[in-house]
Tab-separated table of C-alpha atoms in Angstrom:
chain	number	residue	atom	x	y	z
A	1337	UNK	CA	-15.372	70.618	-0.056
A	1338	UNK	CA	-13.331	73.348	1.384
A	1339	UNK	CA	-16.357	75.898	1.210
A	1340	UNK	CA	-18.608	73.454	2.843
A	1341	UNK	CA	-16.418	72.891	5.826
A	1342	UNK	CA	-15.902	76.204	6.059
A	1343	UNK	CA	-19.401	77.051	6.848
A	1344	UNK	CA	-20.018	73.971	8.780
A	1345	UNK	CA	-16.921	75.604	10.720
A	1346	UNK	CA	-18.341	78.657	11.213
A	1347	UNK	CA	-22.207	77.438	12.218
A	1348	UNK	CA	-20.591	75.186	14.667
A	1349	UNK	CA	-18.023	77.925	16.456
A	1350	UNK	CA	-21.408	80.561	16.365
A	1351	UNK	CA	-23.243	77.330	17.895
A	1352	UNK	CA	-20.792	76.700	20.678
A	1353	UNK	CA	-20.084	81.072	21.149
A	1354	UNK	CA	-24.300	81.057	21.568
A	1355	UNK	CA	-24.219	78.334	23.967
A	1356	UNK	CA	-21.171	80.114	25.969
A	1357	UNK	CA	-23.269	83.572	25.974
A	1358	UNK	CA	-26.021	81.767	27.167
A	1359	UNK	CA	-24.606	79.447	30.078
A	1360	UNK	CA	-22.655	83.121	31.079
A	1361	UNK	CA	-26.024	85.223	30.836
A	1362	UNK	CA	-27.688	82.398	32.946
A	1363	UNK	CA	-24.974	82.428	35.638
A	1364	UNK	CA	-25.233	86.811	35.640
């Protein structure tokens, strides 16, 4: 359980950093 919410963890936080890069590269 602990290695699966890890990952889930991770994919989510690389999700959201993506979507912050994105909105930032949009407003550049």
């Amino acid at each position: 359980l602990l290695d699966i919410e890890i990952v889930d963890h991770l994919i989510i936080g690389q999700g959201r950093y993506v979507s912050m890069r994105e909105k930032k590269l949009g407003f550049d």
